[in-house]
Structure formats: C-alpha cells, structure tokens
Amino acid sequence: SDFKGKVVYIDFWATWCGPCKIEIPHLKDLYEEYKDSNLAIMSISVDRDKSAWEKMVTEEGFSWLQFHDATMENDKYIVKYIPTFVLIGPDGNIINCRAPRPSEPELKIVLEGLNISGSLDQ
C-alpha cells in the first residue's frame, strides 16, 4: 500500500553474485535519475548470511530501499536465478517478472512507456 500509484522496480540479488554486483552502479544511476519521480526502487537480498548483506549495504551506501529476504519472499515471484528484476505497475499488478536489467537500454524504453516523471537524459 505504501507504493500505491507508483511503479516499483524490484531487484533480487545477493552479495556473492558477480552479475548482481555488475548491476550496482547502474542501479545507483537509475536511482539518481528517478529519485524524484513515481518510480520506487527496492533491492531484496536473498543472502543466507544477513551480516554479509548488512556489511555490503553499509559499505556501498545504497540510497534506495533495501530488504533482506529471510523468509524467501522471492519464491512468490518465481525467482530461480539472480539477478532478477521485477516491474510492478501503479495498480500493483506485475508488468514484467523478468524486466530488463538496469544496464540494458530497454529498461529506459519501458520506463518511458509508463510515463514515469523524471529526467530521461543520460
């Protein structure tokens, strides 16, 4: 309910995942570009070691929402590999359960199509 009317971009990741780490700078850029828009970005760690997750979040200084999935909520989204990105519309329905990665140009095209207010220049 906190995100009603917002587009939500969820990142399922882990601290030990190389491809997940590659996406971090792109997530930081995405957050900076859209932080004043109706896009909410959240990362959900599937790390079993919560202290490794806490350490990385602190060291990296992530500005967007961070959660540790101690209860395996990722199963609800049929997350079988990471990184996995899920895009949820302002109505709360899943738009794409395999959304483009932040490093992929297609993500900007999708976001433009959703009329997310924010700078689209890069």
mmCIF file with all atom_site columns, N, CA and C in Angstrom, residues 41-111:
data_model
loop_
_atom_site.group_PDB
_atom_site.id
_atom_site.type_symbol
_atom_site.label_atom_id
_atom_site.label_alt_id
_atom_site.label_comp_id
_atom_site.label_asym_id
_atom_site.label_entity_id
_atom_site.label_seq_id
_atom_site.pdbx_PDB_ins_code
_atom_site.Cartn_x
_atom_site.Cartn_y
_atom_site.Cartn_z
_atom_site.occupancy
_atom_site.B_iso_or_equiv
_atom_site.pdbx_formal_charge
_atom_site.auth_seq_id
_atom_site.auth_comp_id
_atom_site.auth_asym_id
_atom_site.auth_atom_id
_atom_site.pdbx_PDB_model_num
ATOM 1   N N  . ILE A 1 41  ? 12.391 2.113   -6.262  1.00 0.00 ? 41  ILE A N  1
ATOM 2   C CA . ILE A 1 41  ? 13.345 1.034   -6.499  1.00 0.00 ? 41  ILE A CA 1
ATOM 3   C C  . ILE A 1 41  ? 13.613 0.348   -5.173  1.00 0.00 ? 41  ILE A C  1
ATOM 4   N N  . MET A 1 42  ? 13.576 -0.976  -5.189  1.00 0.00 ? 42  MET A N  1
ATOM 5   C CA . MET A 1 42  ? 13.923 -1.722  -3.988  1.00 0.00 ? 42  MET A CA 1
ATOM 6   C C  . MET A 1 42  ? 14.762 -2.929  -4.359  1.00 0.00 ? 42  MET A C  1
ATOM 7   N N  . SER A 1 43  ? 15.725 -3.208  -3.517  1.00 0.00 ? 43  SER A N  1
ATOM 8   C CA . SER A 1 43  ? 16.561 -4.384  -3.683  1.00 0.00 ? 43  SER A CA 1
ATOM 9   C C  . SER A 1 43  ? 16.241 -5.351  -2.559  1.00 0.00 ? 43  SER A C  1
ATOM 10  N N  . ILE A 1 44  ? 16.085 -6.613  -2.926  1.00 0.00 ? 44  ILE A N  1
ATOM 11  C CA . ILE A 1 44  ? 15.790 -7.661  -1.952  1.00 0.00 ? 44  ILE A CA 1
ATOM 12  C C  . ILE A 1 44  ? 16.905 -8.691  -2.038  1.00 0.00 ? 44  ILE A C  1
ATOM 13  N N  . SER A 1 45  ? 17.671 -8.785  -0.973  1.00 0.00 ? 45  SER A N  1
ATOM 14  C CA . SER A 1 45  ? 18.787 -9.721  -0.939  1.00 0.00 ? 45  SER A CA 1
ATOM 15  C C  . SER A 1 45  ? 18.291 -11.115 -0.556  1.00 0.00 ? 45  SER A C  1
ATOM 16  N N  . VAL A 1 46  ? 18.776 -12.099 -1.271  1.00 0.00 ? 46  VAL A N  1
ATOM 17  C CA . VAL A 1 46  ? 18.457 -13.498 -0.951  1.00 0.00 ? 46  VAL A CA 1
ATOM 18  C C  . VAL A 1 46  ? 19.626 -14.158 -0.218  1.00 0.00 ? 46  VAL A C  1
ATOM 19  N N  . ASP A 1 47  ? 20.541 -13.338 0.286   1.00 0.00 ? 47  ASP A N  1
ATOM 20  C CA . ASP A 1 47  ? 21.670 -13.863 1.056   1.00 0.00 ? 47  ASP A CA 1
ATOM 21  C C  . ASP A 1 47  ? 21.182 -14.656 2.262   1.00 0.00 ? 47  ASP A C  1
ATOM 22  N N  . ARG A 1 48  ? 21.806 -15.770 2.500   1.00 0.00 ? 48  ARG A N  1
ATOM 23  C CA . ARG A 1 48  ? 21.519 -16.516 3.731   1.00 0.00 ? 48  ARG A CA 1
ATOM 24  C C  . ARG A 1 48  ? 22.266 -15.862 4.903   1.00 0.00 ? 48  ARG A C  1
ATOM 25  N N  . ASP A 1 49  ? 23.413 -15.256 4.611   1.00 0.00 ? 49  ASP A N  1
ATOM 26  C CA . ASP A 1 49  ? 24.242 -14.594 5.612   1.00 0.00 ? 49  ASP A CA 1
ATOM 27  C C  . ASP A 1 49  ? 23.831 -13.127 5.709   1.00 0.00 ? 49  ASP A C  1
ATOM 28  N N  . LYS A 1 50  ? 22.993 -12.826 6.677   1.00 0.00 ? 50  LYS A N  1
ATOM 29  C CA . LYS A 1 50  ? 22.479 -11.466 6.820   1.00 0.00 ? 50  LYS A CA 1
ATOM 30  C C  . LYS A 1 50  ? 23.597 -10.466 7.107   1.00 0.00 ? 50  LYS A C  1
ATOM 31  N N  . SER A 1 51  ? 24.621 -10.873 7.833   1.00 0.00 ? 51  SER A N  1
ATOM 32  C CA . SER A 1 51  ? 25.704 -9.939  8.166   1.00 0.00 ? 51  SER A CA 1
ATOM 33  C C  . SER A 1 51  ? 26.484 -9.528  6.918   1.00 0.00 ? 51  SER A C  1
ATOM 34  N N  . ALA A 1 52  ? 26.645 -10.426 5.944   1.00 0.00 ? 52  ALA A N  1
ATOM 35  C CA . ALA A 1 52  ? 27.316 -10.067 4.676   1.00 0.00 ? 52  ALA A CA 1
ATOM 36  C C  . ALA A 1 52  ? 26.492 -9.027  3.935   1.00 0.00 ? 52  ALA A C  1
ATOM 37  N N  . TRP A 1 53  ? 25.177 -9.195  3.937   1.00 0.00 ? 53  TRP A N  1
ATOM 38  C CA . TRP A 1 53  ? 24.284 -8.233  3.292   1.00 0.00 ? 53  TRP A CA 1
ATOM 39  C C  . TRP A 1 53  ? 24.364 -6.872  3.998   1.00 0.00 ? 53  TRP A C  1
ATOM 40  N N  . GLU A 1 54  ? 24.283 -6.877  5.336   1.00 0.00 ? 54  GLU A N  1
ATOM 41  C CA . GLU A 1 54  ? 24.343 -5.623  6.091   1.00 0.00 ? 54  GLU A CA 1
ATOM 42  C C  . GLU A 1 54  ? 25.656 -4.891  5.822   1.00 0.00 ? 54  GLU A C  1
ATOM 43  N N  . LYS A 1 55  ? 26.751 -5.626  5.775   1.00 0.00 ? 55  LYS A N  1
ATOM 44  C CA . LYS A 1 55  ? 28.062 -5.029  5.533   1.00 0.00 ? 55  LYS A CA 1
ATOM 45  C C  . LYS A 1 55  ? 28.114 -4.364  4.160   1.00 0.00 ? 55  LYS A C  1
ATOM 46  N N  . MET A 1 56  ? 27.630 -5.059  3.130   1.00 0.00 ? 56  MET A N  1
ATOM 47  C CA . MET A 1 56  ? 27.693 -4.518  1.770   1.00 0.00 ? 56  MET A CA 1
ATOM 48  C C  . MET A 1 56  ? 26.791 -3.300  1.620   1.00 0.00 ? 56  MET A C  1
ATOM 49  N N  . VAL A 1 57  ? 25.605 -3.360  2.174   1.00 0.00 ? 57  VAL A N  1
ATOM 50  C CA . VAL A 1 57  ? 24.675 -2.222  2.086   1.00 0.00 ? 57  VAL A CA 1
ATOM 51  C C  . VAL A 1 57  ? 25.290 -0.998  2.759   1.00 0.00 ? 57  VAL A C  1
ATOM 52  N N  . THR A 1 58  ? 25.926 -1.200  3.890   1.00 0.00 ? 58  THR A N  1
ATOM 53  C CA . THR A 1 58  ? 26.571 -0.100  4.609   1.00 0.00 ? 58  THR A CA 1
ATOM 54  C C  . THR A 1 58  ? 27.759 0.446   3.825   1.00 0.00 ? 58  THR A C  1
ATOM 55  N N  . GLU A 1 59  ? 28.616 -0.445  3.340   1.00 0.00 ? 59  GLU A N  1
ATOM 56  C CA . GLU A 1 59  ? 29.816 -0.014  2.617   1.00 0.00 ? 59  GLU A CA 1
ATOM 57  C C  . GLU A 1 59  ? 29.482 0.676   1.299   1.00 0.00 ? 59  GLU A C  1
ATOM 58  N N  . GLU A 1 60  ? 28.482 0.171   0.590   1.00 0.00 ? 60  GLU A N  1
ATOM 59  C CA . GLU A 1 60  ? 28.109 0.749   -0.703  1.00 0.00 ? 60  GLU A CA 1
ATOM 60  C C  . GLU A 1 60  ? 27.275 2.013   -0.555  1.00 0.00 ? 60  GLU A C  1
ATOM 61  N N  . GLY A 1 61  ? 26.630 2.183   0.590   1.00 0.00 ? 61  GLY A N  1
ATOM 62  C CA . GLY A 1 61  ? 25.816 3.369   0.815   1.00 0.00 ? 61  GLY A CA 1
ATOM 63  C C  . GLY A 1 61  ? 24.612 3.450   -0.106  1.00 0.00 ? 61  GLY A C  1
ATOM 64  N N  . PHE A 1 62  ? 23.930 2.339   -0.296  1.00 0.00 ? 62  PHE A N  1
ATOM 65  C CA . PHE A 1 62  ? 22.751 2.324   -1.165  1.00 0.00 ? 62  PHE A CA 1
ATOM 66  C C  . PHE A 1 62  ? 21.703 3.312   -0.657  1.00 0.00 ? 62  PHE A C  1
ATOM 67  N N  . SER A 1 63  ? 21.141 4.112   -1.565  1.00 0.00 ? 63  SER A N  1
ATOM 68  C CA . SER A 1 63  ? 20.163 5.128   -1.188  1.00 0.00 ? 63  SER A CA 1
ATOM 69  C C  . SER A 1 63  ? 18.720 4.656   -1.349  1.00 0.00 ? 63  SER A C  1
ATOM 70  N N  . TRP A 1 64  ? 18.502 3.620   -2.098  1.00 0.00 ? 64  TRP A N  1
ATOM 71  C CA . TRP A 1 64  ? 17.151 3.123   -2.318  1.00 0.00 ? 64  TRP A CA 1
ATOM 72  C C  . TRP A 1 64  ? 16.834 2.052   -1.279  1.00 0.00 ? 64  TRP A C  1
ATOM 73  N N  . LEU A 1 65  ? 15.580 1.610   -1.270  1.00 0.00 ? 65  LEU A N  1
ATOM 74  C CA . LEU A 1 65  ? 15.113 0.651   -0.269  1.00 0.00 ? 65  LEU A CA 1
ATOM 75  C C  . LEU A 1 65  ? 15.874 -0.668  -0.360  1.00 0.00 ? 65  LEU A C  1
ATOM 76  N N  . GLN A 1 66  ? 16.255 -1.180  0.801   1.00 0.00 ? 66  GLN A N  1
ATOM 77  C CA . GLN A 1 66  ? 16.992 -2.440  0.889   1.00 0.00 ? 66  GLN A CA 1
ATOM 78  C C  . GLN A 1 66  ? 16.269 -3.363  1.868   1.00 0.00 ? 66  GLN A C  1
ATOM 79  N N  . PHE A 1 67  ? 16.114 -4.611  1.444   1.00 0.00 ? 67  PHE A N  1
ATOM 80  C CA . PHE A 1 67  ? 15.486 -5.616  2.306   1.00 0.00 ? 67  PHE A CA 1
ATOM 81  C C  . PHE A 1 67  ? 16.298 -6.899  2.259   1.00 0.00 ? 67  PHE A C  1
ATOM 82  N N  . HIS A 1 68  ? 16.279 -7.613  3.370   1.00 0.00 ? 68  HIS A N  1
ATOM 83  C CA . HIS A 1 68  ? 16.891 -8.936  3.434   1.00 0.00 ? 68  HIS A CA 1
ATOM 84  C C  . HIS A 1 68  ? 15.752 -9.942  3.482   1.00 0.00 ? 68  HIS A C  1
ATOM 85  N N  . ASP A 1 69  ? 15.776 -10.891 2.561   1.00 0.00 ? 69  ASP A N  1
ATOM 86  C CA . ASP A 1 69  ? 14.683 -11.852 2.420   1.00 0.00 ? 69  ASP A CA 1
ATOM 87  C C  . ASP A 1 69  ? 14.921 -13.093 3.271   1.00 0.00 ? 69  ASP A C  1
ATOM 88  N N  . ALA A 1 70  ? 14.767 -12.950 4.560   1.00 0.00 ? 70  ALA A N  1
ATOM 89  C CA . ALA A 1 70  ? 14.975 -14.071 5.473   1.00 0.00 ? 70  ALA A CA 1
ATOM 90  C C  . ALA A 1 70  ? 13.871 -15.118 5.346   1.00 0.00 ? 70  ALA A C  1
ATOM 91  N N  . THR A 1 71  ? 12.722 -14.731 4.774   1.00 0.00 ? 71  THR A N  1
ATOM 92  C CA . THR A 1 71  ? 11.590 -15.658 4.676   1.00 0.00 ? 71  THR A CA 1
ATOM 93  C C  . THR A 1 71  ? 11.366 -16.178 3.258   1.00 0.00 ? 71  THR A C  1
ATOM 94  N N  . MET A 1 72  ? 12.331 -15.897 2.371   1.00 0.00 ? 72  MET A N  1
ATOM 95  C CA . MET A 1 72  ? 12.277 -16.375 0.985   1.00 0.00 ? 72  MET A CA 1
ATOM 96  C C  . MET A 1 72  ? 11.025 -15.890 0.248   1.00 0.00 ? 72  MET A C  1
ATOM 97  N N  . GLU A 1 73  ? 10.704 -14.602 0.406   1.00 0.00 ? 73  GLU A N  1
ATOM 98  C CA . GLU A 1 73  ? 9.597  -13.995 -0.325  1.00 0.00 ? 73  GLU A CA 1
ATOM 99  C C  . GLU A 1 73  ? 9.813  -14.082 -1.832  1.00 0.00 ? 73  GLU A C  1
ATOM 100 N N  . ASN A 1 74  ? 11.081 -14.210 -2.235  1.00 0.00 ? 74  ASN A N  1
ATOM 101 C CA . ASN A 1 74  ? 11.378 -14.290 -3.659  1.00 0.00 ? 74  ASN A CA 1
ATOM 102 C C  . ASN A 1 74  ? 10.650 -15.455 -4.317  1.00 0.00 ? 74  ASN A C  1
ATOM 103 N N  . ASP A 1 75  ? 10.286 -16.464 -3.549  1.00 0.00 ? 75  ASP A N  1
ATOM 104 C CA . ASP A 1 75  ? 9.545  -17.596 -4.113  1.00 0.00 ? 75  ASP A CA 1
ATOM 105 C C  . ASP A 1 75  ? 8.202  -17.161 -4.698  1.00 0.00 ? 75  ASP A C  1
ATOM 106 N N  . LYS A 1 76  ? 7.596  -16.116 -4.137  1.00 0.00 ? 76  LYS A N  1
ATOM 107 C CA . LYS A 1 76  ? 6.314  -15.616 -4.640  1.00 0.00 ? 76  LYS A CA 1
ATOM 108 C C  . LYS A 1 76  ? 6.455  -15.063 -6.052  1.00 0.00 ? 76  LYS A C  1
ATOM 109 N N  . TYR A 1 77  ? 7.663  -14.623 -6.394  1.00 0.00 ? 77  TYR A N  1
ATOM 110 C CA . TYR A 1 77  ? 7.918  -14.047 -7.713  1.00 0.00 ? 77  TYR A CA 1
ATOM 111 C C  . TYR A 1 77  ? 8.614  -15.036 -8.644  1.00 0.00 ? 77  TYR A C  1
ATOM 112 N N  . ILE A 1 78  ? 8.662  -16.290 -8.225  1.00 0.00 ? 78  ILE A N  1
ATOM 113 C CA . ILE A 1 78  ? 9.279  -17.368 -9.002  1.00 0.00 ? 78  ILE A CA 1
ATOM 114 C C  . ILE A 1 78  ? 10.700 -16.976 -9.417  1.00 0.00 ? 78  ILE A C  1
ATOM 115 N N  . VAL A 1 79  ? 11.451 -16.474 -8.461  1.00 0.00 ? 79  VAL A N  1
ATOM 116 C CA . VAL A 1 79  ? 12.838 -16.101 -8.710  1.00 0.00 ? 79  VAL A CA 1
ATOM 117 C C  . VAL A 1 79  ? 13.681 -17.373 -8.592  1.00 0.00 ? 79  VAL A C  1
ATOM 118 N N  . LYS A 1 80  ? 14.213 -17.809 -9.719  1.00 0.00 ? 80  LYS A N  1
ATOM 119 C CA . LYS A 1 80  ? 15.011 -19.036 -9.752  1.00 0.00 ? 80  LYS A CA 1
ATOM 120 C C  . LYS A 1 80  ? 16.488 -18.736 -9.946  1.00 0.00 ? 80  LYS A C  1
ATOM 121 N N  . TYR A 1 81  ? 16.812 -17.531 -10.373 1.00 0.00 ? 81  TYR A N  1
ATOM 122 C CA . TYR A 1 81  ? 18.200 -17.123 -10.563 1.00 0.00 ? 81  TYR A CA 1
ATOM 123 C C  . TYR A 1 81  ? 18.299 -15.632 -10.261 1.00 0.00 ? 81  TYR A C  1
ATOM 124 N N  . ILE A 1 82  ? 19.504 -15.205 -9.982  1.00 0.00 ? 82  ILE A N  1
ATOM 125 C CA . ILE A 1 82  ? 19.724 -13.789 -9.714  1.00 0.00 ? 82  ILE A CA 1
ATOM 126 C C  . ILE A 1 82  ? 20.863 -13.290 -10.583 1.00 0.00 ? 82  ILE A C  1
ATOM 127 N N  . PRO A 1 83  ? 20.880 -12.023 -10.923 1.00 0.00 ? 83  PRO A N  1
ATOM 128 C CA . PRO A 1 83  ? 19.856 -11.046 -10.564 1.00 0.00 ? 83  PRO A CA 1
ATOM 129 C C  . PRO A 1 83  ? 18.575 -11.252 -11.372 1.00 0.00 ? 83  PRO A C  1
ATOM 130 N N  . THR A 1 84  ? 17.476 -10.985 -10.728 1.00 0.00 ? 84  THR A N  1
ATOM 131 C CA . THR A 1 84  ? 16.176 -10.957 -11.378 1.00 0.00 ? 84  THR A CA 1
ATOM 132 C C  . THR A 1 84  ? 15.542 -9.619  -11.034 1.00 0.00 ? 84  THR A C  1
ATOM 133 N N  . PHE A 1 85  ? 14.959 -8.995  -12.043 1.00 0.00 ? 85  PHE A N  1
ATOM 134 C CA . PHE A 1 85  ? 14.311 -7.703  -11.867 1.00 0.00 ? 85  PHE A CA 1
ATOM 135 C C  . PHE A 1 85  ? 12.833 -7.832  -12.213 1.00 0.00 ? 85  PHE A C  1
ATOM 136 N N  . VAL A 1 86  ? 11.989 -7.298  -11.343 1.00 0.00 ? 86  VAL A N  1
ATOM 137 C CA . VAL A 1 86  ? 10.542 -7.370  -11.495 1.00 0.00 ? 86  VAL A CA 1
ATOM 138 C C  . VAL A 1 86  ? 10.005 -5.946  -11.541 1.00 0.00 ? 86  VAL A C  1
ATOM 139 N N  . LEU A 1 87  ? 9.096  -5.696  -12.467 1.00 0.00 ? 87  LEU A N  1
ATOM 140 C CA . LEU A 1 87  ? 8.483  -4.377  -12.608 1.00 0.00 ? 87  LEU A CA 1
ATOM 141 C C  . LEU A 1 87  ? 7.003  -4.487  -12.280 1.00 0.00 ? 87  LEU A C  1
ATOM 142 N N  . ILE A 1 88  ? 6.562  -3.684  -11.318 1.00 0.00 ? 88  ILE A N  1
ATOM 143 C CA . ILE A 1 88  ? 5.174  -3.688  -10.867 1.00 0.00 ? 88  ILE A CA 1
ATOM 144 C C  . ILE A 1 88  ? 4.551  -2.343  -11.193 1.00 0.00 ? 88  ILE A C  1
ATOM 145 N N  . GLY A 1 89  ? 3.361  -2.383  -11.764 1.00 0.00 ? 89  GLY A N  1
ATOM 146 C CA . GLY A 1 89  ? 2.677  -1.158  -12.172 1.00 0.00 ? 89  GLY A CA 1
ATOM 147 C C  . GLY A 1 89  ? 2.043  -0.422  -11.014 1.00 0.00 ? 89  GLY A C  1
ATOM 148 N N  . PRO A 1 90  ? 1.578  0.802   -11.274 1.00 0.00 ? 90  PRO A N  1
ATOM 149 C CA . PRO A 1 90  ? 0.965  1.621   -10.226 1.00 0.00 ? 90  PRO A CA 1
ATOM 150 C C  . PRO A 1 90  ? -0.305 1.009   -9.639  1.00 0.00 ? 90  PRO A C  1
ATOM 151 N N  . ASP A 1 91  ? -0.886 0.056   -10.364 1.00 0.00 ? 91  ASP A N  1
ATOM 152 C CA . ASP A 1 91  ? -2.078 -0.633  -9.865  1.00 0.00 ? 91  ASP A CA 1
ATOM 153 C C  . ASP A 1 91  ? -1.733 -1.842  -9.004  1.00 0.00 ? 91  ASP A C  1
ATOM 154 N N  . GLY A 1 92  ? -0.430 -2.126  -8.832  1.00 0.00 ? 92  GLY A N  1
ATOM 155 C CA . GLY A 1 92  ? 0.004  -3.248  -8.004  1.00 0.00 ? 92  GLY A CA 1
ATOM 156 C C  . GLY A 1 92  ? 0.154  -4.557  -8.748  1.00 0.00 ? 92  GLY A C  1
ATOM 157 N N  . ASN A 1 93  ? -0.143 -4.555  -10.031 1.00 0.00 ? 93  ASN A N  1
ATOM 158 C CA . ASN A 1 93  ? -0.013 -5.777  -10.833 1.00 0.00 ? 93  ASN A CA 1
ATOM 159 C C  . ASN A 1 93  ? 1.379  -5.866  -11.443 1.00 0.00 ? 93  ASN A C  1
ATOM 160 N N  . ILE A 1 94  ? 1.870  -7.082  -11.569 1.00 0.00 ? 94  ILE A N  1
ATOM 161 C CA . ILE A 1 94  ? 3.176  -7.299  -12.175 1.00 0.00 ? 94  ILE A CA 1
ATOM 162 C C  . ILE A 1 94  ? 3.096  -6.993  -13.661 1.00 0.00 ? 94  ILE A C  1
ATOM 163 N N  . ILE A 1 95  ? 3.952  -6.090  -14.109 1.00 0.00 ? 95  ILE A N  1
ATOM 164 C CA . ILE A 1 95  ? 4.053  -5.759  -15.527 1.00 0.00 ? 95  ILE A CA 1
ATOM 165 C C  . ILE A 1 95  ? 4.996  -6.733  -16.215 1.00 0.00 ? 95  ILE A C  1
ATOM 166 N N  . ASN A 1 96  ? 6.118  -7.010  -15.554 1.00 0.00 ? 96  ASN A N  1
ATOM 167 C CA . ASN A 1 96  ? 7.122  -7.897  -16.146 1.00 0.00 ? 96  ASN A CA 1
ATOM 168 C C  . ASN A 1 96  ? 7.901  -8.567  -15.016 1.00 0.00 ? 96  ASN A C  1
ATOM 169 N N  . CYS A 1 97  ? 7.814  -9.897  -14.937 1.00 0.00 ? 97  CYS A N  1
ATOM 170 C CA . CYS A 1 97  ? 8.534  -10.615 -13.883 1.00 0.00 ? 97  CYS A CA 1
ATOM 171 C C  . CYS A 1 97  ? 9.969  -10.922 -14.288 1.00 0.00 ? 97  CYS A C  1
ATOM 172 N N  . ARG A 1 98  ? 10.336 -10.537 -15.483 1.00 0.00 ? 98  ARG A N  1
ATOM 173 C CA . ARG A 1 98  ? 11.717 -10.644 -15.972 1.00 0.00 ? 98  ARG A CA 1
ATOM 174 C C  . ARG A 1 98  ? 12.064 -9.341  -16.689 1.00 0.00 ? 98  ARG A C  1
ATOM 175 N N  . ALA A 1 99  ? 11.964 -8.247  -15.948 1.00 0.00 ? 99  ALA A N  1
ATOM 176 C CA . ALA A 1 99  ? 12.191 -6.913  -16.506 1.00 0.00 ? 99  ALA A CA 1
ATOM 177 C C  . ALA A 1 99  ? 13.659 -6.767  -16.909 1.00 0.00 ? 99  ALA A C  1
ATOM 178 N N  . PRO A 1 100 ? 13.919 -5.842  -17.831 1.00 0.00 ? 100 PRO A N  1
ATOM 179 C CA . PRO A 1 100 ? 15.308 -5.603  -18.226 1.00 0.00 ? 100 PRO A CA 1
ATOM 180 C C  . PRO A 1 100 ? 16.163 -5.166  -17.031 1.00 0.00 ? 100 PRO A C  1
ATOM 181 N N  . ARG A 1 101 ? 17.443 -5.497  -17.111 1.00 0.00 ? 101 ARG A N  1
ATOM 182 C CA . ARG A 1 101 ? 18.403 -5.083  -16.092 1.00 0.00 ? 101 ARG A CA 1
ATOM 183 C C  . ARG A 1 101 ? 18.642 -3.578  -16.196 1.00 0.00 ? 101 ARG A C  1
ATOM 184 N N  . PRO A 1 102 ? 19.088 -2.952  -15.127 1.00 0.00 ? 102 PRO A N  1
ATOM 185 C CA . PRO A 1 102 ? 19.379 -1.519  -15.189 1.00 0.00 ? 102 PRO A CA 1
ATOM 186 C C  . PRO A 1 102 ? 20.439 -1.167  -16.225 1.00 0.00 ? 102 PRO A C  1
ATOM 187 N N  . SER A 1 103 ? 21.305 -2.106  -16.547 1.00 0.00 ? 103 SER A N  1
ATOM 188 C CA . SER A 1 103 ? 22.367 -1.869  -17.534 1.00 0.00 ? 103 SER A CA 1
ATOM 189 C C  . SER A 1 103 ? 21.877 -1.989  -18.970 1.00 0.00 ? 103 SER A C  1
ATOM 190 N N  . GLU A 1 104 ? 20.654 -2.460  -19.154 1.00 0.00 ? 104 GLU A N  1
ATOM 191 C CA . GLU A 1 104 ? 20.113 -2.654  -20.500 1.00 0.00 ? 104 GLU A CA 1
ATOM 192 C C  . GLU A 1 104 ? 19.321 -1.431  -20.952 1.00 0.00 ? 104 GLU A C  1
ATOM 193 N N  . PRO A 1 105 ? 19.603 -0.919  -22.151 1.00 0.00 ? 105 PRO A N  1
ATOM 194 C CA . PRO A 1 105 ? 18.881 0.251   -22.661 1.00 0.00 ? 105 PRO A CA 1
ATOM 195 C C  . PRO A 1 105 ? 17.362 0.045   -22.745 1.00 0.00 ? 105 PRO A C  1
ATOM 196 N N  . GLU A 1 106 ? 16.923 -1.192  -22.867 1.00 0.00 ? 106 GLU A N  1
ATOM 197 C CA . GLU A 1 106 ? 15.481 -1.464  -22.979 1.00 0.00 ? 106 GLU A CA 1
ATOM 198 C C  . GLU A 1 106 ? 14.721 -0.995  -21.738 1.00 0.00 ? 106 GLU A C  1
ATOM 199 N N  . LEU A 1 107 ? 15.391 -0.974  -20.587 1.00 0.00 ? 107 LEU A N  1
ATOM 200 C CA . LEU A 1 107 ? 14.695 -0.550  -19.368 1.00 0.00 ? 107 LEU A CA 1
ATOM 201 C C  . LEU A 1 107 ? 14.192 0.880   -19.504 1.00 0.00 ? 107 LEU A C  1
ATOM 202 N N  . LYS A 1 108 ? 15.003 1.772   -20.038 1.00 0.00 ? 108 LYS A N  1
ATOM 203 C CA . LYS A 1 108 ? 14.584 3.169   -20.215 1.00 0.00 ? 108 LYS A CA 1
ATOM 204 C C  . LYS A 1 108 ? 13.379 3.263   -21.153 1.00 0.00 ? 108 LYS A C  1
ATOM 205 N N  . ILE A 1 109 ? 13.361 2.440   -22.184 1.00 0.00 ? 109 ILE A N  1
ATOM 206 C CA . ILE A 1 109 ? 12.237 2.434   -23.125 1.00 0.00 ? 109 ILE A CA 1
ATOM 207 C C  . ILE A 1 109 ? 10.959 2.017   -22.401 1.00 0.00 ? 109 ILE A C  1
ATOM 208 N N  . VAL A 1 110 ? 11.064 0.980   -21.576 1.00 0.00 ? 110 VAL A N  1
ATOM 209 C CA . VAL A 1 110 ? 9.905  0.507   -20.809 1.00 0.00 ? 110 VAL A CA 1
ATOM 210 C C  . VAL A 1 110 ? 9.430  1.603   -19.857 1.00 0.00 ? 110 VAL A C  1
ATOM 211 N N  . LEU A 1 111 ? 10.369 2.216   -19.138 1.00 0.00 ? 111 LEU A N  1
ATOM 212 C CA . LEU A 1 111 ? 10.001 3.268   -18.179 1.00 0.00 ? 111 LEU A CA 1
ATOM 213 C C  . LEU A 1 111 ? 9.389  4.479   -18.871 1.00 0.00 ? 111 LEU A C  1
#
